[in-house]
XYZ file of N, CA and C in Angstrom:
423
model
N -9.166 -149.508 -8.546
C -10.101 -149.616 -6.994
C -8.968 -150.092 -6.053
N -8.270 -151.209 -6.421
C -7.293 -151.496 -5.520
C -6.205 -150.623 -4.915
N -6.219 -149.640 -5.785
C -4.882 -148.440 -5.143
C -5.867 -147.511 -4.349
N -7.305 -147.429 -4.405
C -7.805 -146.602 -3.524
C -7.790 -147.327 -1.890
N -8.156 -148.653 -2.177
C -8.108 -149.323 -0.826
C -6.552 -149.299 -0.361
N -5.501 -149.230 -1.068
C -4.164 -149.000 -0.527
C -4.045 -147.863 0.214
N -4.575 -146.726 -0.496
C -4.264 -145.468 -0.239
C -4.976 -145.317 1.450
N -6.233 -145.634 1.234
C -6.988 -145.384 2.498
C -6.466 -146.135 3.577
N -5.747 -147.488 3.280
C -5.026 -148.196 4.404
C -3.932 -147.450 5.208
N -3.078 -147.014 3.790
C -1.769 -146.245 4.381
C -2.318 -145.071 5.091
N -3.210 -144.525 4.996
C -3.729 -143.333 5.556
C -4.354 -143.298 6.857
N -5.192 -144.457 7.041
C -5.565 -145.087 8.407
C -4.476 -145.354 9.639
N -3.399 -145.892 8.695
C -2.107 -146.675 9.930
C -1.120 -145.322 9.803
N -1.198 -144.475 8.905
C -0.578 -143.296 9.732
C -1.087 -142.552 10.458
N -2.381 -142.220 10.361
C -3.065 -141.759 11.393
C -3.014 -142.344 12.680
N -3.010 -143.794 12.634
C -2.962 -144.238 13.984
C -1.504 -144.360 14.588
N -0.611 -144.090 13.731
C 0.893 -144.249 14.330
C 0.902 -142.645 14.564
N 0.522 -141.681 14.015
C 0.880 -140.588 14.461
C 0.140 -140.229 15.791
N -1.042 -140.621 15.842
C -1.998 -140.647 17.399
C -1.051 -141.180 18.644
N -0.486 -142.559 18.241
C 0.277 -143.240 19.371
C 1.616 -142.554 19.750
N 2.324 -142.019 18.740
C 3.308 -141.149 19.089
C 2.989 -139.670 19.568
N 2.123 -139.142 19.291
C 1.427 -138.023 19.970
C 1.223 -138.592 21.556
N 0.574 -139.379 21.674
C -0.077 -139.778 23.156
C 1.594 -140.129 24.025
N 2.763 -140.604 23.442
C 3.636 -141.025 24.163
C 4.315 -139.791 24.217
N 4.432 -138.568 23.762
C 5.255 -137.311 23.953
C 4.911 -136.794 24.994
N 6.014 -136.550 25.719
C 5.811 -135.762 27.222
C 5.702 -137.006 28.427
N 5.516 -137.869 28.199
C 5.083 -138.925 29.038
C 6.453 -139.452 30.101
N 5.775 -139.064 31.567
C 6.913 -139.488 32.474
C 7.092 -141.005 32.869
N 8.108 -141.181 32.787
C 8.457 -142.770 33.062
C 9.502 -142.908 34.023
N 9.002 -143.565 35.114
C 9.513 -144.030 36.344
C 11.224 -144.700 36.059
N 12.220 -144.642 36.799
C 13.542 -145.079 36.286
C 13.389 -146.787 36.523
N 13.943 -147.480 35.518
C 14.072 -148.840 35.735
C 14.750 -149.305 37.142
N 14.233 -149.990 37.672
C 14.893 -150.546 39.043
C 15.921 -151.647 38.777
N 17.082 -151.116 38.600
C 17.908 -152.405 38.370
C 18.995 -152.316 39.587
N 19.556 -153.637 39.734
C 20.793 -153.604 40.621
C 21.742 -153.174 40.409
N 22.113 -153.324 38.741
C 23.305 -152.746 38.330
C 23.190 -151.558 37.524
N 23.275 -150.372 38.133
C 23.059 -148.831 37.585
C 24.153 -148.656 36.487
N 23.801 -148.421 35.306
C 25.050 -148.155 34.394
C 25.907 -147.316 34.800
N 26.988 -146.933 34.461
C 27.894 -145.890 34.747
C 27.568 -144.617 33.950
N 27.711 -143.751 34.564
C 27.255 -142.386 33.886
C 28.371 -141.686 32.947
N 28.357 -141.181 31.644
C 29.336 -140.729 31.055
C 29.956 -139.362 32.094
N 31.010 -139.290 31.708
C 32.106 -138.210 32.603
C 30.821 -136.657 32.198
N 30.806 -136.241 31.045
C 30.001 -135.314 30.802
C 28.893 -135.301 31.579
N 27.861 -135.995 31.960
C 27.010 -135.993 32.688
C 27.164 -136.050 34.241
N 28.431 -136.651 34.390
C 28.646 -136.837 35.965
C 29.087 -135.300 36.717
N 29.865 -134.807 35.585
C 30.348 -133.403 35.947
C 29.082 -132.572 35.863
N 28.224 -132.623 35.177
C 26.971 -131.729 35.082
C 25.993 -132.016 36.304
N 26.274 -133.066 37.161
C 25.258 -133.092 38.292
C 25.502 -132.200 39.590
N 24.432 -131.612 39.777
C 24.634 -130.657 41.290
C 24.688 -131.492 42.401
N 25.462 -131.037 43.238
C 26.078 -131.740 44.320
C 24.786 -131.921 45.354
N 23.710 -131.440 45.156
C 22.312 -131.869 45.994
C 21.273 -131.528 45.378
N 20.234 -131.959 45.675
C 18.911 -131.986 44.918
C 18.871 -133.008 43.641
N 18.146 -132.217 42.680
C 17.893 -132.987 41.434
C 18.230 -132.440 40.357
N 18.695 -133.012 39.140
C 19.325 -132.197 37.879
C 18.632 -132.655 37.120
N 17.632 -132.009 36.410
C 17.071 -132.336 35.227
C 18.341 -132.131 33.948
N 18.581 -133.291 33.424
C 19.833 -133.439 32.366
C 18.998 -133.675 30.692
N 18.928 -132.306 29.968
C 18.107 -132.779 28.829
C 19.108 -132.897 27.695
N 18.851 -134.358 27.039
C 19.603 -134.446 26.001
C 18.766 -134.012 24.647
N 19.852 -133.341 24.042
C 19.218 -132.682 22.900
C 19.943 -132.818 21.571
N 19.899 -132.310 20.448
C 20.807 -132.013 19.330
C 20.629 -130.539 18.784
N 21.665 -130.410 17.624
C 21.637 -129.119 17.074
C 20.365 -128.500 16.702
N 19.989 -129.605 15.972
C 18.673 -128.978 14.914
C 17.209 -129.631 15.401
N 16.972 -130.071 16.660
C 15.940 -130.457 17.176
C 14.785 -129.422 17.443
N 14.220 -129.166 16.841
C 13.058 -128.020 17.109
C 12.160 -128.119 18.347
N 11.578 -129.342 18.761
C 11.236 -129.395 20.387
C 12.276 -129.566 21.259
N 13.232 -129.420 20.776
C 14.488 -129.336 22.065
C 14.454 -127.661 22.474
N 14.293 -126.801 21.956
C 14.126 -125.259 22.332
C 13.076 -124.991 23.117
N 11.694 -125.661 22.844
C 10.597 -125.751 23.704
C 10.973 -126.244 25.007
N 11.545 -127.568 24.890
C 11.845 -128.027 26.275
C 12.865 -127.444 26.881
N 13.856 -126.814 26.511
C 14.632 -125.712 27.173
C 13.923 -125.017 27.818
N 13.280 -124.124 27.628
C 12.351 -122.917 27.832
C 11.728 -123.467 29.082
N 10.927 -124.670 28.719
C 9.841 -124.987 29.926
C 11.087 -125.746 31.223
N 12.172 -126.491 31.004
C 12.899 -126.847 32.036
C 13.531 -125.704 32.793
N 14.072 -124.670 32.072
C 14.825 -123.355 32.733
C 14.217 -122.887 33.733
N 12.776 -122.528 33.112
C 11.736 -121.861 33.968
C 11.517 -122.661 35.329
N 11.553 -124.111 35.233
C 10.967 -124.759 36.249
C 12.220 -124.714 37.022
N 13.373 -125.007 36.701
C 14.489 -124.977 37.714
C 15.048 -123.515 38.064
N 14.490 -122.369 37.682
C 14.431 -121.070 38.076
C 13.815 -121.234 39.297
N 12.617 -121.816 39.166
C 11.419 -121.322 40.334
C 11.429 -122.400 41.186
N 12.260 -123.580 41.174
C 12.285 -124.480 42.371
C 13.363 -124.737 42.841
N 13.359 -124.400 44.403
C 14.646 -124.600 45.081
C 15.036 -126.126 44.891
N 16.415 -126.541 44.677
C 16.945 -127.797 44.866
C 16.910 -128.547 43.372
N 16.395 -127.602 42.491
C 16.217 -128.334 40.813
C 17.108 -127.434 39.779
N 18.053 -128.283 39.383
C 18.908 -127.647 38.197
C 18.759 -128.345 36.759
N 19.044 -127.195 35.759
C 18.677 -127.908 34.526
C 19.930 -127.666 33.860
N 20.450 -128.549 33.348
C 21.648 -129.056 32.295
C 21.189 -129.268 31.063
N 21.626 -128.635 30.070
C 21.327 -129.169 28.450
C 22.671 -129.668 27.800
N 22.386 -131.031 27.397
C 23.658 -131.779 26.691
C 23.393 -131.769 25.344
N 24.111 -131.054 24.398
C 23.804 -131.314 22.849
C 24.745 -132.563 22.580
N 24.363 -133.699 21.889
C 24.801 -134.847 22.074
C 25.058 -134.978 20.229
N 25.326 -133.966 19.610
C 25.542 -134.171 18.135
C 26.768 -134.526 17.859
N 27.902 -133.934 18.634
C 29.285 -134.316 18.471
C 29.563 -135.647 19.290
N 28.946 -136.040 20.421
C 29.209 -136.919 21.395
C 27.793 -137.628 21.010
N 27.865 -138.717 20.442
C 26.231 -139.768 20.250
C 26.806 -140.836 21.320
N 27.908 -140.903 21.573
C 28.024 -142.223 22.795
C 27.444 -141.804 24.055
N 27.184 -140.581 24.291
C 26.692 -140.325 25.499
C 25.563 -140.687 25.506
N 24.649 -140.434 24.482
C 23.310 -140.983 24.466
C 23.112 -142.163 24.062
N 24.170 -142.943 23.609
C 23.915 -144.635 23.866
C 24.583 -145.018 25.016
N 25.195 -144.596 25.818
C 25.308 -145.096 27.357
C 24.336 -144.629 27.944
N 23.149 -143.778 27.659
C 22.197 -143.676 28.934
C 20.860 -144.069 28.171
N 21.204 -144.913 26.789
C 20.110 -145.325 26.239
C 19.028 -144.562 25.720
N 19.360 -143.547 25.248
C 18.056 -142.405 24.774
C 18.239 -142.597 23.464
N 16.875 -142.621 22.686
C 16.546 -143.094 21.421
C 16.178 -141.743 20.912
N 15.848 -140.629 21.056
C 14.796 -139.641 20.640
C 15.623 -138.335 21.395
N 15.161 -137.168 20.716
C 15.687 -136.116 21.333
C 14.044 -134.829 21.261
N 13.983 -134.195 22.200
C 14.660 -134.177 23.428
C 14.392 -135.367 24.268
N 15.232 -135.728 25.320
C 14.598 -136.703 26.297
C 15.481 -136.082 27.427
N 14.487 -136.169 28.549
C 15.167 -135.380 29.883
C 15.266 -136.349 31.110
N 16.266 -136.629 31.623
C 16.455 -137.296 32.624
C 16.703 -136.552 34.003
N 15.829 -137.132 35.051
C 16.116 -136.662 36.272
C 16.832 -137.494 37.067
N 18.017 -136.647 37.475
C 18.820 -137.887 38.469
C 18.924 -137.300 39.645
N 19.704 -137.758 40.678
C 19.717 -137.497 42.073
C 21.242 -137.026 42.013
N 21.419 -136.425 43.316
C 23.173 -136.125 43.002
C 23.828 -137.216 43.304
N 23.388 -138.199 43.307
C 24.676 -139.755 43.448
C 24.512 -139.922 42.036
N 23.777 -139.927 40.993
C 23.739 -140.228 39.437
C 22.611 -141.229 39.643
N 21.865 -141.525 40.454
C 20.425 -142.395 39.960
C 19.670 -141.725 39.294
N 19.146 -142.594 38.442
C 17.952 -141.792 37.389
C 16.745 -142.143 38.587
N 15.886 -140.855 38.372
C 14.798 -140.867 39.378
C 13.530 -141.186 38.224
N 13.669 -140.341 37.161
C 12.814 -140.722 36.055
C 13.501 -140.161 34.679
N 12.384 -140.578 33.694
C 12.727 -139.923 32.302
C 11.357 -139.410 31.679
N 11.546 -138.549 30.988
C 10.601 -138.040 29.768
C 11.237 -137.829 28.486
N 10.597 -138.728 27.528
C 10.688 -138.734 26.127
C 9.803 -137.578 25.539
N 10.395 -136.684 24.881
C 9.465 -135.748 24.124
C 9.595 -134.327 24.842
N 8.756 -133.521 24.603
C 8.595 -132.230 25.216
C 7.634 -132.454 26.602
N 8.387 -132.240 27.558
C 7.787 -132.331 28.882
C 6.491 -131.394 29.389
N 5.945 -131.927 30.214
C 4.674 -130.976 30.395
C 5.062 -130.195 32.171
N 5.391 -129.127 32.222
C 5.954 -128.397 33.225
C 5.427 -129.036 34.736
N 4.126 -128.810 34.890
C 3.237 -129.026 36.448
C 3.573 -130.606 36.356
N 3.235 -131.167 35.410
C 3.191 -132.938 35.724
C 4.333 -133.575 35.998
N 5.733 -132.562 35.392
C 7.005 -133.155 35.791
C 6.971 -132.611 37.258
N 6.839 -131.491 37.622
C 7.271 -131.138 39.097
C 6.221 -131.836 39.865
N 5.078 -132.260 39.803
C 4.591 -133.164 40.424
C 5.219 -134.429 40.704
N 5.640 -135.150 39.740
C 6.549 -136.481 39.838
C 7.773 -136.384 40.642
N 8.452 -135.001 40.612
C 9.624 -134.729 41.108
C 9.606 -134.498 42.855
N 8.140 -133.922 43.313
C 8.187 -133.818 44.631
C 8.452 -134.593 45.424
N 8.410 -135.631 45.526
C 8.972 -136.748 46.475
C 10.636 -136.806 46.285
N 11.102 -136.227 45.819
C 12.589 -136.134 45.377
C 13.139 -134.589 45.834
N 12.329 -133.705 46.025
C 12.800 -132.282 46.299
C 12.388 -132.053 47.924
N 13.320 -131.352 48.520
C 13.000 -131.447 49.843
C 11.898 -129.679 50.069
N 11.899 -128.771 49.317
C 11.232 -127.516 49.360
C 10.037 -127.134 48.509
N 9.291 -128.396 48.055
C 8.084 -128.109 47.213
C 6.754 -128.176 47.591
């Protein structure tokens, strides 16, 4: 009988943990406001657009949600003036993810032309919500 209770407990805890992770997926977080901004890795600095907002997608080679994120962000960048999408695969260069405090893939960073982090999305972003959050930073939206 104890085994049944343990099994039920594990199933309930697993369900709660899964629901919490699903609720956090795609959530937009504003950038932390700190006086000391971390120095961007060279790969990221080189990828920044000279003006507007750059969506930097941090991916890995075998990440299935990364492909979906790539499709969403590419389409968003194509139809929005001042928005650029760059996909960085950090499989071979995990130090980039470490320098940006990225703990999961996909993670999307919205960076201003000067390298300031505007917002961050963990998981697959919701396109329309992301565009709404970026409106104050884009000129022709």
